[in-house]
Short mmCIF file of C-alpha atoms in Angstrom, two decimals:
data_model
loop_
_atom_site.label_atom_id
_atom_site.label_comp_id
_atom_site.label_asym_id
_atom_site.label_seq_id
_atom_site.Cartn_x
_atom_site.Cartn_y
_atom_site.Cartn_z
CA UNK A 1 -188.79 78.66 -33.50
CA UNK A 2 -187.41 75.92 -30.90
CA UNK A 3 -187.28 73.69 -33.73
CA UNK A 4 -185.54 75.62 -36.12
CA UNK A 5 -181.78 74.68 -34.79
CA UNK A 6 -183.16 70.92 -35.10
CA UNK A 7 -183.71 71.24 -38.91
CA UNK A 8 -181.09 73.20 -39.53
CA UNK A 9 -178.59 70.67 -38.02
CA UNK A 10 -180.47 67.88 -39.83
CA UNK A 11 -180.06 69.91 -43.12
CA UNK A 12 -176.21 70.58 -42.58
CA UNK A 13 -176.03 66.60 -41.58
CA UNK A 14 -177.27 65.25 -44.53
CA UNK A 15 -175.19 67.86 -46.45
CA UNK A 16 -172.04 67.50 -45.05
CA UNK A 17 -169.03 65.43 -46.36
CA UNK A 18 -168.35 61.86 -44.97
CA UNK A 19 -165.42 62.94 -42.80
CA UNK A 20 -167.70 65.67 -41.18
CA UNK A 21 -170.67 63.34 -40.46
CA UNK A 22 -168.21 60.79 -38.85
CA UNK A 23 -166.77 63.30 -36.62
CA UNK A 24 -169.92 64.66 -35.56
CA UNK A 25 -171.30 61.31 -35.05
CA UNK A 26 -168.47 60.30 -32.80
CA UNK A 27 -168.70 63.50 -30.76
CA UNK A 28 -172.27 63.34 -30.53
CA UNK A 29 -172.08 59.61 -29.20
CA UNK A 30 -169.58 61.26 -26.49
CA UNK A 31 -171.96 63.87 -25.99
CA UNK A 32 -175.26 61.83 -25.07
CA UNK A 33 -172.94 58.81 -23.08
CA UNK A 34 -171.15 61.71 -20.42
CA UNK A 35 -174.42 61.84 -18.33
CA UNK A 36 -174.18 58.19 -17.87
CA UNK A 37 -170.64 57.93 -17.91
CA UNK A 38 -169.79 60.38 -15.06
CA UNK A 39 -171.74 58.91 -12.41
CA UNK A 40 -170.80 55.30 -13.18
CA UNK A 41 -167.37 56.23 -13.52
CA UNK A 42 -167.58 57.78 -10.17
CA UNK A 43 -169.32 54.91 -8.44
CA UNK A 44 -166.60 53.15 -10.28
CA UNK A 45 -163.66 55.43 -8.10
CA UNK A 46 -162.17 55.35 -11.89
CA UNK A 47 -160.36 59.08 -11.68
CA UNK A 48 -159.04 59.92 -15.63
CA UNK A 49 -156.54 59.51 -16.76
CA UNK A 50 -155.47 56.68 -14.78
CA UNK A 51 -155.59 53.01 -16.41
CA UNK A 52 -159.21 51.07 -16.58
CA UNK A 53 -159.27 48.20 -14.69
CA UNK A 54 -161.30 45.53 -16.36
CA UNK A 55 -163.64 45.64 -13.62
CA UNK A 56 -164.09 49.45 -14.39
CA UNK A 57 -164.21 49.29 -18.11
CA UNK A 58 -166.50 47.03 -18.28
CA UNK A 59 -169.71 48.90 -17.17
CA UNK A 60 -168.22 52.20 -19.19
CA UNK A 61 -168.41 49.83 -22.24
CA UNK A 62 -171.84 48.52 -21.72
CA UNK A 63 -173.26 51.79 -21.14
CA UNK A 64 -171.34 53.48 -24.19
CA UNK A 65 -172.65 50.52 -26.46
CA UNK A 66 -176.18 50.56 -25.66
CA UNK A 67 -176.45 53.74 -26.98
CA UNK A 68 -175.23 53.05 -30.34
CA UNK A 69 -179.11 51.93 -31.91
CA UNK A 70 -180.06 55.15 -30.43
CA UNK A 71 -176.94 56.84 -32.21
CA UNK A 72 -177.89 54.53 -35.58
CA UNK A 73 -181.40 55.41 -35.75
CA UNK A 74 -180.64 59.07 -35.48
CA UNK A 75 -178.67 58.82 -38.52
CA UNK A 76 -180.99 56.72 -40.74
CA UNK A 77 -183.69 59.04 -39.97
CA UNK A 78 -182.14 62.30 -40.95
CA UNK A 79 -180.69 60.71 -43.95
CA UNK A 80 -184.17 58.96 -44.95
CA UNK A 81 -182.49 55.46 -44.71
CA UNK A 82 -182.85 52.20 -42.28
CA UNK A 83 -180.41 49.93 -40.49
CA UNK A 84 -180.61 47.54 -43.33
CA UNK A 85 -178.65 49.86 -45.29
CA UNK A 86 -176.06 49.25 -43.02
CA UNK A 87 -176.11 45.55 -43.56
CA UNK A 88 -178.48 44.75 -40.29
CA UNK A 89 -181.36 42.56 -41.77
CA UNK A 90 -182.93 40.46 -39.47
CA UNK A 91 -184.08 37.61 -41.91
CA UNK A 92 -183.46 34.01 -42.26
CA UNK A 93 -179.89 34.00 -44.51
CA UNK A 94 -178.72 36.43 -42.18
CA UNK A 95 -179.08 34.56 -38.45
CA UNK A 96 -177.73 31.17 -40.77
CA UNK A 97 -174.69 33.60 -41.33
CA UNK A 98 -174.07 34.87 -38.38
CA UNK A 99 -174.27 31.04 -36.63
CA UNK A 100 -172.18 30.09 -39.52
CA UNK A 101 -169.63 32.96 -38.74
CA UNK A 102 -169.41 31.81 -34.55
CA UNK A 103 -168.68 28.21 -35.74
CA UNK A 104 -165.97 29.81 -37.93
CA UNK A 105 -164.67 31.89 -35.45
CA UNK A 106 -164.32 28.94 -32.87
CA UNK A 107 -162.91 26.43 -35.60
CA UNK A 108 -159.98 28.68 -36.16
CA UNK A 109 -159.20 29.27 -32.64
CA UNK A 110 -159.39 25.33 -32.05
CA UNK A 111 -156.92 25.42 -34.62
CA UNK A 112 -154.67 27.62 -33.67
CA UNK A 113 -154.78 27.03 -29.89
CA UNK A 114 -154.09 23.07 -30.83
CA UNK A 115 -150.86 24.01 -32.47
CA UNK A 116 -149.59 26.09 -29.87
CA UNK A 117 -150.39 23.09 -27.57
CA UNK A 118 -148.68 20.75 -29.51
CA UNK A 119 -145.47 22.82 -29.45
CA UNK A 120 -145.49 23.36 -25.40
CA UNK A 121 -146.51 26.90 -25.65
CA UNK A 122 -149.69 26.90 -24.17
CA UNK A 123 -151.11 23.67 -21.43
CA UNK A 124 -154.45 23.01 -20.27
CA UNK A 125 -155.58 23.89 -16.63
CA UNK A 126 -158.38 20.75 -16.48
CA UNK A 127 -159.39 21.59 -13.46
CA UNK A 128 -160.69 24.97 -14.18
CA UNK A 129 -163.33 23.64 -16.90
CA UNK A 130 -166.36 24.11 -14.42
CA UNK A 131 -165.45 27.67 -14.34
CA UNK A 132 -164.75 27.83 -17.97
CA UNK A 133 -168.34 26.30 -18.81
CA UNK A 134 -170.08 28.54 -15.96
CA UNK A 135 -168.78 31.71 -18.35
CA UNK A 136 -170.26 30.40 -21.92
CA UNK A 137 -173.72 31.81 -21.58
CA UNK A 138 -173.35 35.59 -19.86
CA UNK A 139 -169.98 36.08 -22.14
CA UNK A 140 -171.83 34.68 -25.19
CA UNK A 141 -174.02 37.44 -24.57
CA UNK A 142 -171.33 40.18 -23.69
CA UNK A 143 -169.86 39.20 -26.97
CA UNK A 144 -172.58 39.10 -29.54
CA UNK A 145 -173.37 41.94 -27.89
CA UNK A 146 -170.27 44.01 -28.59
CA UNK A 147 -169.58 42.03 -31.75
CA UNK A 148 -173.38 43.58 -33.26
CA UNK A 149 -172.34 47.04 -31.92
CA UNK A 150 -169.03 46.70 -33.22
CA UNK A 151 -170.45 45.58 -37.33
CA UNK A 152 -172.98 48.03 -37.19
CA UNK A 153 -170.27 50.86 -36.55
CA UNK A 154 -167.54 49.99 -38.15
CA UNK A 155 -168.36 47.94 -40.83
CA UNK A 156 -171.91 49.50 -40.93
CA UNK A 157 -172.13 53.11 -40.70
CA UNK A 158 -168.63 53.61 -40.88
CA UNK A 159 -167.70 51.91 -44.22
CA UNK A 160 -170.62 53.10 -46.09
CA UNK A 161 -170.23 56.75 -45.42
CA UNK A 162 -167.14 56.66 -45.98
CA UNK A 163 -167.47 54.84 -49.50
CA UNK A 164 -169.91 57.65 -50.06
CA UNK A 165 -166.88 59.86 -50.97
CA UNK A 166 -164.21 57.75 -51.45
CA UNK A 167 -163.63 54.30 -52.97
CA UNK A 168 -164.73 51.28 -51.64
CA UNK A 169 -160.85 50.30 -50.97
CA UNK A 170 -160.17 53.31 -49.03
CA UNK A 171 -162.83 53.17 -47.51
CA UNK A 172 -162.42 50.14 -45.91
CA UNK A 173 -158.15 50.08 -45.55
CA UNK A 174 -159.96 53.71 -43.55
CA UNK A 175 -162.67 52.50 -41.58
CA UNK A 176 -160.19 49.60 -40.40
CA UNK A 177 -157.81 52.01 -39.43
CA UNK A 178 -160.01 53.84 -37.16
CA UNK A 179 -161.65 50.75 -35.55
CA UNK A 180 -157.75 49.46 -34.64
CA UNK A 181 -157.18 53.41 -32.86
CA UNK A 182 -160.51 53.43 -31.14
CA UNK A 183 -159.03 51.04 -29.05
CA UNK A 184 -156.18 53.18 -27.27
CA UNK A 185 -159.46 54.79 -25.99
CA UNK A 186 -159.90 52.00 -23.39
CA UNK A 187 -156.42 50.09 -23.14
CA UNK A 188 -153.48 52.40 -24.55
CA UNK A 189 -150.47 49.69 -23.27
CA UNK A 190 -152.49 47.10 -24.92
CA UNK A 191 -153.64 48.11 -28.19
CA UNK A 192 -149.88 49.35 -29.59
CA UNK A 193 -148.97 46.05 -29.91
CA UNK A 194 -152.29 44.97 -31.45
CA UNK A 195 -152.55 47.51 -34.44
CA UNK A 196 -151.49 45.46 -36.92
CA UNK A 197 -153.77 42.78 -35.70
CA UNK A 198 -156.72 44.81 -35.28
CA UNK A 199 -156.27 46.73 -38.89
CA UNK A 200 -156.15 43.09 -40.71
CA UNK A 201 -159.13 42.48 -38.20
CA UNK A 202 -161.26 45.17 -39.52
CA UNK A 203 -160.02 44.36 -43.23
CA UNK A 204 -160.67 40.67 -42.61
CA UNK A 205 -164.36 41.41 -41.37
CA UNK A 206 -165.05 43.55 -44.11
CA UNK A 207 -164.50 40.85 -46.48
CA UNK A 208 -166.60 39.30 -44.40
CA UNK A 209 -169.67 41.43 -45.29
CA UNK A 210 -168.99 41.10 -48.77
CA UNK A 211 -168.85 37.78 -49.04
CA UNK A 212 -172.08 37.90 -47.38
CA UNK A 213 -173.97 39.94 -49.83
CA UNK A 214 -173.57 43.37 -47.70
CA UNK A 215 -175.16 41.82 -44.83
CA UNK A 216 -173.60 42.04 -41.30
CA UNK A 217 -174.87 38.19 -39.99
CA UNK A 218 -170.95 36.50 -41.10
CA UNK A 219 -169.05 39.16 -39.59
CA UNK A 220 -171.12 39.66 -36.58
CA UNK A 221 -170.61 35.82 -36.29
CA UNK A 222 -167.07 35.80 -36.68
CA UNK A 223 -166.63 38.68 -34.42
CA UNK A 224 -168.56 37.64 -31.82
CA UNK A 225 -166.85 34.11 -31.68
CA UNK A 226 -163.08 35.69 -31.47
CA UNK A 227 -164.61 37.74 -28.61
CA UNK A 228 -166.49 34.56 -27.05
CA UNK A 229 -163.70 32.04 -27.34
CA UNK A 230 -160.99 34.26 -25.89
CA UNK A 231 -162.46 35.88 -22.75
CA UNK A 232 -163.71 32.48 -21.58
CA UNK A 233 -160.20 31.03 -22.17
CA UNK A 234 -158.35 33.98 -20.34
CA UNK A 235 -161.21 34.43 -17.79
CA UNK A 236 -161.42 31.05 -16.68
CA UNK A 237 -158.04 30.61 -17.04
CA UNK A 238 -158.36 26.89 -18.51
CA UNK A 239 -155.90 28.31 -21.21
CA UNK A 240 -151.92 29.67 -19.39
CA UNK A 241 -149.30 30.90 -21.59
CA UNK A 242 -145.94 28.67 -21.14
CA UNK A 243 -142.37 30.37 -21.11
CA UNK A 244 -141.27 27.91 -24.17
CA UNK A 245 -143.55 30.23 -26.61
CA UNK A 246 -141.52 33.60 -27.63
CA UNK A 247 -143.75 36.69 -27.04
CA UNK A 248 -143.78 37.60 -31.34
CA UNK A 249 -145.35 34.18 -31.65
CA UNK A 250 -148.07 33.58 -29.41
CA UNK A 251 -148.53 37.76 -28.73
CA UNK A 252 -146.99 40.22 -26.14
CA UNK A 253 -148.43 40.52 -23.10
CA UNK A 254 -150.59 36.86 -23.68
CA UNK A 255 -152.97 38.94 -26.37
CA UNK A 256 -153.65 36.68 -29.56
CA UNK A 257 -153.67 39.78 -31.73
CA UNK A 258 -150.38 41.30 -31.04
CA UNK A 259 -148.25 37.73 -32.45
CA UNK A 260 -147.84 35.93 -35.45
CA UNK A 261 -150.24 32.88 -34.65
CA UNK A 262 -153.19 35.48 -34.37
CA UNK A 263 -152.37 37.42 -37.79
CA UNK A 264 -152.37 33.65 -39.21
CA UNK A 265 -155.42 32.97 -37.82
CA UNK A 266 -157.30 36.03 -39.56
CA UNK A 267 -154.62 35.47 -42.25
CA UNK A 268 -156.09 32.28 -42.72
CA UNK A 269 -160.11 33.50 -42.12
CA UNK A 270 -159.71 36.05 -44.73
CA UNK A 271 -158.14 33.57 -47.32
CA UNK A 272 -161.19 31.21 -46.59
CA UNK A 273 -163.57 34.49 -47.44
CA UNK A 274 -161.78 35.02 -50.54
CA UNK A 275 -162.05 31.40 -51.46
CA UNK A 276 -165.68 31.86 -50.76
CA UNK A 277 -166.35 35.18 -52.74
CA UNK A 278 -165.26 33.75 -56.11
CA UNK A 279 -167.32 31.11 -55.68
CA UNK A 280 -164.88 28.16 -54.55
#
């Protein structure tokens, strides 16, 4: 008898529509992180709803994240499935994808950062390179560690139940959507100005996956190098913002996503995918 509300939620689960298994997978993933949550966010003195720190989201992030496999797996077994359905295949083609995606990833923001140098609206800080090359290995990790939970989610779970219902174009202009929002959840000031850039993000990775035969190794890749490449910069600080760049150029408040040079820059990544997907 203990077990019956078990079965019965895995029957109404597998049953329900795709809006209805996002939102109680979401909620559930709340659900299981508040016991770890609450007690680091206390140890943390982080009192809602004031503003995170980075120091204090940090921690909150890791410990939300880690619980997404556990979150995954839950859903593949009630629905009979595996993670591969979600584009997760641990195989040769897709570890050469993903490195091929971090090279990308990097190549663009060489790109892109060189330009803005060349104009005077960014300069070099040369003697903060030590610092900048003491960060490469624990935020490579950070970041192919969000980037992974991030794919699997979004462009994962998220898409595929989703096209479920609906087509595979709302489906993604959707699951893009909601990936860009979930982001007020840890910086609301932030994210506003980075919607745009974070929608074409999501849209952009997407295309990624495609491209890659529905596996998540190029947009993990990709992901994980935007999130590798731009935390060292602004961490290390070997990268400083000049006054000579206006704010809808280089992006308000310093962030890459919320000015023109970063929607070029996926601009740009997503018309290199497209090349790529008819065969060019």
């Amino acid at each position: 008898m203990l077990n019956f509300p078990i079965y019965a939620f895995v029957e109404f689960f597998a049953r329900a529509n795709a809006a209805l298994k996002i939102i109680i997978f979401f909620v559930a993933w709340i659900v299981f992180w508040l016991p770890m949550a609450i007690p680091i966010a206390k140890k943390l003195q982080w009192h809602p709803p004031q503003p995170l720190t980075e120091a204090q989201k940090l921690p909150l992030l890791i410990s939300l994240y880690l619980l997404s496999p556990l979150m995954i797996w839950g859903v593949t077994w009630i629905e009979g499935t595996s993670f591969a359905r979600y584009g997760l295949e641990f195989n040769l083609p897709f570890w050469i994808a993903t490195i091929l995606g971090l090279g990308f990833s990097l190549v663009g923001l060489v790109v892109i950062f060189s330009i803005e140098s060349s104009l005077g609206w960014v300069c070099w800080q040369g003697e903060n390179f030590k610092t900048f090359r003491s960060l490469l290995l624990p935020i490579l990790i950070l970041a192919l560690g969000i980037g992974l939970v991030e794919e699997l989610i979004f462009r994962g779970f998220l898409l595929d139940t989703l096209a479920k219902d609906y087509s595979w174009g709302i489906a993604a202009i959707v699951s893009s959507i909601i990936f860009a929002l979930l982001h007020f959840v840890w910086a609301q000031k932030e994210t506003l100005p980075q919607l745009p850039g974070l929608i074409l993000m999501g849209l952009v990775l997407l295309l990624a996956r495609w491209v890659d035969g529905g596996r998540l190794g190029l947009a993990w890749g990709l992901h994980a190098g935007w999130i590798w490449g731009l935390i060292c910069l602004d961490s290390s600080g070997l990268m400083v913002y000049t006054e000579r760049g206006e704010p809808w150029l280089i992006g308000w408040g310093g962030k890459p996503l919320a000015g023109l040079m970063g929607i070029l820059c996926l601009g740009g990544t997503g018309f290199i995918l497209g090349l790529l997907a008819k065969g060019i």
